[in-house]
PDB file of C-alpha atoms in Angstrom:
ATOM      1  CA  UNK I   1      -1.318-112.319 -34.204  1.00 89.00           C
ATOM      2  CA  UNK I   2       1.856-109.920 -34.563  1.00 95.00           C
ATOM      3  CA  UNK I   3       1.272-107.079 -36.591  1.00 94.00           C
ATOM      4  CA  UNK I   4       4.668-105.475 -37.742  1.00 97.00           C
ATOM      5  CA  UNK I   5       4.618-101.316 -37.780  1.00 96.00           C
ATOM      6  CA  UNK I   6       4.251 -99.435 -41.201  1.00 97.00           C
ATOM      7  CA  UNK I   7       8.025 -98.312 -41.672  1.00 96.00           C
ATOM      8  CA  UNK I   8       8.717 -95.180 -42.937  1.00 94.00           C
ATOM      9  CA  UNK I   9       8.301 -95.690 -46.319  1.00 98.00           C
ATOM     10  CA  UNK I  10       6.837 -99.326 -46.159  1.00 98.00           C
ATOM     11  CA  UNK I  11       3.256-101.434 -44.523  1.00 98.00           C
ATOM     12  CA  UNK I  12       3.493-105.418 -44.028  1.00 98.00           C
ATOM     13  CA  UNK I  13       1.485-108.159 -43.861  1.00 98.00           C
ATOM     14  CA  UNK I  14       2.038-111.543 -43.218  1.00 98.00           C
ATOM     15  CA  UNK I  15       1.330-114.068 -46.611  1.00 97.00           C
ATOM     16  CA  UNK I  16      -0.816-116.995 -46.204  1.00 96.00           C
ATOM     17  CA  UNK I  17      -1.049-120.037 -48.867  1.00 95.00           C
ATOM     18  CA  UNK I  18      -3.541-117.985 -50.453  1.00 96.00           C
ATOM     19  CA  UNK I  19      -0.755-115.111 -51.579  1.00 97.00           C
ATOM     20  CA  UNK I  20       0.885-118.046 -54.137  1.00 97.00           C
ATOM     21  CA  UNK I  21       0.373-115.472 -56.888  1.00 98.00           C
ATOM     22  CA  UNK I  22       2.497-112.544 -54.746  1.00 98.00           C
ATOM     23  CA  UNK I  23       5.302-115.212 -54.541  1.00 97.00           C
ATOM     24  CA  UNK I  24       5.172-116.472 -57.955  1.00 98.00           C
ATOM     25  CA  UNK I  25       5.353-112.551 -59.195  1.00 97.00           C
ATOM     26  CA  UNK I  26       8.695-112.084 -57.610  1.00 97.00           C
ATOM     27  CA  UNK I  27      10.403-114.787 -58.744  1.00 97.00           C
ATOM     28  CA  UNK I  28       9.984-114.303 -62.523  1.00 97.00           C
ATOM     29  CA  UNK I  29      12.865-112.311 -63.011  1.00 97.00           C
ATOM     30  CA  UNK I  30      16.313-114.071 -64.087  1.00 97.00           C
ATOM     31  CA  UNK I  31      18.336-111.538 -62.165  1.00 96.00           C
ATOM     32  CA  UNK I  32      16.575-111.534 -58.908  1.00 96.00           C
ATOM     33  CA  UNK I  33      16.694-115.430 -58.991  1.00 95.00           C
ATOM     34  CA  UNK I  34      20.128-115.612 -60.101  1.00 94.00           C
ATOM     35  CA  UNK I  35      21.284-115.533 -56.618  1.00 92.00           C
ATOM     36  CA  UNK I  36      18.847-118.067 -55.156  1.00 89.00           C
ATOM     37  CA  UNK I  37      18.819-120.510 -57.731  1.00 87.00           C
ATOM     38  CA  UNK I  38      21.461-119.590 -60.486  1.00 89.00           C
ATOM     39  CA  UNK I  39      18.801-117.846 -62.602  1.00 93.00           C
ATOM     40  CA  UNK I  40      15.702-120.116 -62.939  1.00 93.00           C
ATOM     41  CA  UNK I  41      12.045-118.693 -62.440  1.00 96.00           C
ATOM     42  CA  UNK I  42      10.226-120.161 -60.617  1.00 95.00           C
ATOM     43  CA  UNK I  43       6.915-121.880 -61.746  1.00 96.00           C
ATOM     44  CA  UNK I  44       3.330-121.628 -60.290  1.00 97.00           C
ATOM     45  CA  UNK I  45       3.474-125.424 -59.970  1.00 97.00           C
ATOM     46  CA  UNK I  46       6.547-124.950 -57.510  1.00 95.00           C
ATOM     47  CA  UNK I  47       5.221-122.438 -55.662  1.00 96.00           C
ATOM     48  CA  UNK I  48       2.191-124.446 -54.987  1.00 96.00           C
ATOM     49  CA  UNK I  49       4.322-127.885 -54.575  1.00 95.00           C
ATOM     50  CA  UNK I  50       7.112-126.848 -52.368  1.00 93.00           C
ATOM     51  CA  UNK I  51       7.101-123.233 -51.545  1.00 94.00           C
ATOM     52  CA  UNK I  52       4.344-123.168 -49.518  1.00 97.00           C
ATOM     53  CA  UNK I  53       4.928-126.116 -47.953  1.00 95.00           C
ATOM     54  CA  UNK I  54       7.966-125.232 -46.806  1.00 93.00           C
ATOM     55  CA  UNK I  55       5.921-121.757 -45.488  1.00 96.00           C
ATOM     56  CA  UNK I  56       3.796-123.623 -43.560  1.00 95.00           C
ATOM     57  CA  UNK I  57       6.309-125.094 -41.730  1.00 93.00           C
ATOM     58  CA  UNK I  58       7.380-122.399 -40.237  1.00 95.00           C
ATOM     59  CA  UNK I  59       4.518-119.970 -40.301  1.00 97.00           C
ATOM     60  CA  UNK I  60       3.111-118.306 -36.942  1.00 96.00           C
ATOM     61  CA  UNK I  61       1.279-115.154 -37.112  1.00 97.00           C
ATOM     62  CA  UNK I  62       1.536-115.285 -32.955  1.00 96.00           C
ATOM     63  CA  UNK I  63       5.519-115.172 -33.176  1.00 96.00           C
ATOM     64  CA  UNK I  64       5.390-113.145 -36.308  1.00 97.00           C
ATOM     65  CA  UNK I  65       7.717-116.244 -38.418  1.00 97.00           C
ATOM     66  CA  UNK I  66       6.805-116.210 -41.875  1.00 97.00           C
ATOM     67  CA  UNK I  67       6.714-114.278 -44.902  1.00 98.00           C
ATOM     68  CA  UNK I  68       6.085-110.680 -44.713  1.00 98.00           C
ATOM     69  CA  UNK I  69       4.726-109.029 -47.839  1.00 98.00           C
ATOM     70  CA  UNK I  70       5.867-105.536 -48.241  1.00 98.00           C
ATOM     71  CA  UNK I  71       4.378-102.689 -50.235  1.00 98.00           C
ATOM     72  CA  UNK I  72       4.952 -99.109 -50.269  1.00 98.00           C
ATOM     73  CA  UNK I  73       2.723 -97.136 -48.766  1.00 98.00           C
ATOM     74  CA  UNK I  74       2.772 -94.173 -51.275  1.00 97.00           C
ATOM     75  CA  UNK I  75       0.860 -96.259 -53.695  1.00 98.00           C
ATOM     76  CA  UNK I  76       0.594 -99.850 -52.165  1.00 98.00           C
ATOM     77  CA  UNK I  77       2.432-101.072 -54.620  1.00 98.00           C
ATOM     78  CA  UNK I  78       3.814-104.971 -54.044  1.00 98.00           C
ATOM     79  CA  UNK I  79       7.720-104.840 -54.179  1.00 98.00           C
ATOM     80  CA  UNK I  80       8.693-108.370 -52.356  1.00 98.00           C
ATOM     81  CA  UNK I  81       8.922-109.985 -49.124  1.00 98.00           C
ATOM     82  CA  UNK I  82      10.925-110.491 -46.002  1.00 98.00           C
ATOM     83  CA  UNK I  83      10.827-114.166 -44.297  1.00 97.00           C
ATOM     84  CA  UNK I  84      11.799-114.740 -40.715  1.00 98.00           C
ATOM     85  CA  UNK I  85      12.163-118.328 -39.509  1.00 96.00           C
ATOM     86  CA  UNK I  86      14.027-120.469 -36.808  1.00 96.00           C
ATOM     87  CA  UNK I  87      17.095-121.976 -38.360  1.00 94.00           C
ATOM     88  CA  UNK I  88      17.252-125.248 -39.486  1.00 89.00           C
ATOM     89  CA  UNK I  89      13.518-125.149 -39.611  1.00 90.00           C
ATOM     90  CA  UNK I  90      13.631-127.608 -41.948  1.00 85.00           C
ATOM     91  CA  UNK I  91      15.100-130.338 -39.969  1.00 85.00           C
ATOM     92  CA  UNK I  92      15.112-132.684 -36.650  1.00 87.00           C
ATOM     93  CA  UNK I  93      15.878-130.035 -34.173  1.00 91.00           C
ATOM     94  CA  UNK I  94      15.015-126.714 -35.757  1.00 92.00           C
ATOM     95  CA  UNK I  95      16.744-123.376 -33.685  1.00 93.00           C
ATOM     96  CA  UNK I  96      14.415-121.534 -30.468  1.00 89.00           C
ATOM     97  CA  UNK I  97      16.997-118.582 -30.176  1.00 95.00           C
ATOM     98  CA  UNK I  98      18.182-118.441 -33.938  1.00 96.00           C
ATOM     99  CA  UNK I  99      16.102-116.894 -36.612  1.00 97.00           C
ATOM    100  CA  UNK I 100      16.892-116.437 -39.928  1.00 96.00           C
ATOM    101  CA  UNK I 101      16.028-113.583 -41.917  1.00 97.00           C
ATOM    102  CA  UNK I 102      15.587-112.762 -45.197  1.00 97.00           C
ATOM    103  CA  UNK I 103      14.369-110.901 -48.416  1.00 98.00           C
ATOM    104  CA  UNK I 104      13.088-110.990 -51.914  1.00 97.00           C
ATOM    105  CA  UNK I 105      12.219-108.023 -53.699  1.00 98.00           C
ATOM    106  CA  UNK I 106      11.760-107.092 -57.860  1.00 98.00           C
ATOM    107  CA  UNK I 107      14.593-105.622 -59.562  1.00 97.00           C
ATOM    108  CA  UNK I 108      12.862-102.395 -60.191  1.00 97.00           C
ATOM    109  CA  UNK I 109      13.091-101.794 -56.075  1.00 98.00           C
ATOM    110  CA  UNK I 110      16.554-102.834 -55.602  1.00 97.00           C
ATOM    111  CA  UNK I 111      19.312 -99.697 -54.300  1.00 95.00           C
ATOM    112  CA  UNK I 112      16.629 -97.657 -52.863  1.00 97.00           C
ATOM    113  CA  UNK I 113      16.629 -98.971 -49.239  1.00 97.00           C
ATOM    114  CA  UNK I 114      13.586-100.977 -49.336  1.00 98.00           C
ATOM    115  CA  UNK I 115      15.129-104.312 -48.273  1.00 98.00           C
ATOM    116  CA  UNK I 116      16.939-102.927 -45.868  1.00 97.00           C
ATOM    117  CA  UNK I 117      14.288-101.003 -44.279  1.00 97.00           C
ATOM    118  CA  UNK I 118      11.876-103.761 -43.962  1.00 98.00           C
ATOM    119  CA  UNK I 119      14.185-106.003 -42.639  1.00 97.00           C
ATOM    120  CA  UNK I 120      14.993-103.428 -40.130  1.00 96.00           C
ATOM    121  CA  UNK I 121      10.874-103.080 -38.907  1.00 97.00           C
ATOM    122  CA  UNK I 122      10.313-107.010 -39.657  1.00 97.00           C
ATOM    123  CA  UNK I 123      13.260-108.297 -37.146  1.00 96.00           C
ATOM    124  CA  UNK I 124      12.953-105.263 -34.615  1.00 95.00           C
ATOM    125  CA  UNK I 125       9.232-106.415 -34.643  1.00 96.00           C
ATOM    126  CA  UNK I 126       9.689-110.366 -34.079  1.00 96.00           C
ATOM    127  CA  UNK I 127      12.781-110.137 -31.910  1.00 95.00           C
ATOM    128  CA  UNK I 128      10.801-107.902 -29.648  1.00 94.00           C
ATOM    129  CA  UNK I 129       7.806-110.249 -29.885  1.00 94.00           C
ATOM    130  CA  UNK I 130      10.540-113.253 -29.030  1.00 95.00           C
ATOM    131  CA  UNK I 131      12.725-112.536 -26.296  1.00 93.00           C
ATOM    132  CA  UNK I 132      14.224-116.156 -26.523  1.00 94.00           C
ATOM    133  CA  UNK I 133      15.574-115.534 -29.612  1.00 96.00           C
ATOM    134  CA  UNK I 134      19.833-114.677 -29.068  1.00 95.00           C
ATOM    135  CA  UNK I 135      20.667-114.196 -32.323  1.00 96.00           C
ATOM    136  CA  UNK I 136      19.443-113.135 -35.392  1.00 96.00           C
ATOM    137  CA  UNK I 137      21.472-114.990 -38.987  1.00 96.00           C
ATOM    138  CA  UNK I 138      21.093-114.551 -42.881  1.00 96.00           C
ATOM    139  CA  UNK I 139      22.585-116.569 -45.828  1.00 94.00           C
ATOM    140  CA  UNK I 140      23.216-115.328 -49.317  1.00 94.00           C
ATOM    141  CA  UNK I 141      25.831-116.454 -51.671  1.00 92.00           C
ATOM    142  CA  UNK I 142      29.228-114.891 -51.480  1.00 94.00           C
ATOM    143  CA  UNK I 143      28.620-112.601 -54.395  1.00 93.00           C
ATOM    144  CA  UNK I 144      25.512-111.823 -53.777  1.00 95.00           C
ATOM    145  CA  UNK I 145      26.835-107.966 -52.517  1.00 95.00           C
ATOM    146  CA  UNK I 146      23.644-106.315 -52.228  1.00 95.00           C
ATOM    147  CA  UNK I 147      21.995-108.940 -49.784  1.00 96.00           C
ATOM    148  CA  UNK I 148      25.196-108.773 -47.870  1.00 96.00           C
ATOM    149  CA  UNK I 149      25.118-105.321 -47.882  1.00 96.00           C
ATOM    150  CA  UNK I 150      21.503-105.600 -46.014  1.00 96.00           C
ATOM    151  CA  UNK I 151      23.194-107.180 -43.547  1.00 96.00           C
ATOM    152  CA  UNK I 152      25.839-105.583 -42.901  1.00 95.00           C
ATOM    153  CA  UNK I 153      23.198-102.282 -42.201  1.00 94.00           C
ATOM    154  CA  UNK I 154      21.519-104.685 -39.776  1.00 94.00           C
ATOM    155  CA  UNK I 155      24.667-104.700 -37.867  1.00 93.00           C
ATOM    156  CA  UNK I 156      25.623-108.230 -38.543  1.00 95.00           C
ATOM    157  CA  UNK I 157      29.254-109.880 -39.027  1.00 95.00           C
ATOM    158  CA  UNK I 158      30.352-112.154 -41.274  1.00 94.00           C
ATOM    159  CA  UNK I 159      30.872-115.652 -39.316  1.00 94.00           C
ATOM    160  CA  UNK I 160      31.815-118.284 -42.292  1.00 90.00           C
ATOM    161  CA  UNK I 161      31.218-119.692 -45.696  1.00 89.00           C
ATOM    162  CA  UNK I 162      30.209-123.109 -46.238  1.00 84.00           C
ATOM    163  CA  UNK I 163      28.241-125.059 -48.214  1.00 81.00           C
ATOM    164  CA  UNK I 164      24.839-124.698 -47.454  1.00 81.00           C
ATOM    165  CA  UNK I 165      22.612-127.986 -47.126  1.00 74.00           C
ATOM    166  CA  UNK I 166      19.224-127.691 -48.030  1.00 71.00           C
ATOM    167  CA  UNK I 167      16.232-129.888 -49.634  1.00 62.00           C
ATOM    168  CA  UNK I 168      15.883-127.239 -52.453  1.00 62.00           C
ATOM    169  CA  UNK I 169      19.516-127.848 -53.218  1.00 70.00           C
ATOM    170  CA  UNK I 170      23.354-127.320 -51.377  1.00 79.00           C
ATOM    171  CA  UNK I 171      24.985-124.095 -52.569  1.00 79.00           C
ATOM    172  CA  UNK I 172      27.727-122.384 -51.438  1.00 85.00           C
ATOM    173  CA  UNK I 173      26.923-119.427 -49.389  1.00 90.00           C
ATOM    174  CA  UNK I 174      28.592-117.133 -46.674  1.00 91.00           C
ATOM    175  CA  UNK I 175      26.151-117.032 -43.173  1.00 91.00           C
ATOM    176  CA  UNK I 176      26.172-113.695 -41.584  1.00 95.00           C
ATOM    177  CA  UNK I 177      25.361-113.551 -37.709  1.00 95.00           C
ATOM    178  CA  UNK I 178      24.129-110.424 -34.646  1.00 93.00           C
ATOM    179  CA  UNK I 179      23.698-111.179 -31.533  1.00 92.00           C
ATOM    180  CA  UNK I 180      19.979-109.862 -30.406  1.00 89.00           C
ATOM    181  CA  UNK I 181      21.463-107.623 -27.576  1.00 82.00           C
ATOM    182  CA  UNK I 182      23.366-105.385 -29.832  1.00 78.00           C
ATOM    183  CA  UNK I 183      20.760-104.845 -32.742  1.00 75.00           C
ATOM    184  CA  UNK I 184      20.754-101.767 -33.337  1.00 54.00           C
ATOM    185  CA  UNK I 185      17.419-100.135 -32.091  1.00 50.00           C
ATOM    186  CA  UNK I 186      16.414-103.383 -30.122  1.00 47.00           C
ATOM    187  CA  UNK I 187      16.090-102.972 -26.365  1.00 41.00           C
ATOM    188  CA  UNK I 188      16.245-106.532 -24.103  1.00 39.00           C
TER     189      UNK I 188
END
């Protein structure tokens, strides 16, 4: 199983089906959900019936694919999570060389650099474990300036604006991508 080394302030653990309460906890703030689904909090039933089965499709402890809980080392507070999975994981042909990275944090922890620090740590470990990955991609709604800022801090570049089609619903989105050979801090 891949372990993500602790960063300066954070520690990481791969979520499993037993961690529904942690996913639920983050999704109970309308502001957190604003750029996910327009601000609707996620029910525990949806976590169990939709989110956990989706996670099971791409969760792979050996490669590091999955959703990583993020905790602050100073007090073990649960801040949120970072996911990493193959682009198109929910299609007949998921990508083997392009992975999606995403994050969701409790609002109390926004604007403190935690998302950037966590995304960098997860990306570095997963890319080191999986040399066949050539692209790191991220998707956000165009108005989600916080997430787009994290993408830019990772070195990602804007690729396109499009309608992102997903089983959970289609949304107006922007795609940012980074060739992993140029990933800051990543040796290839």
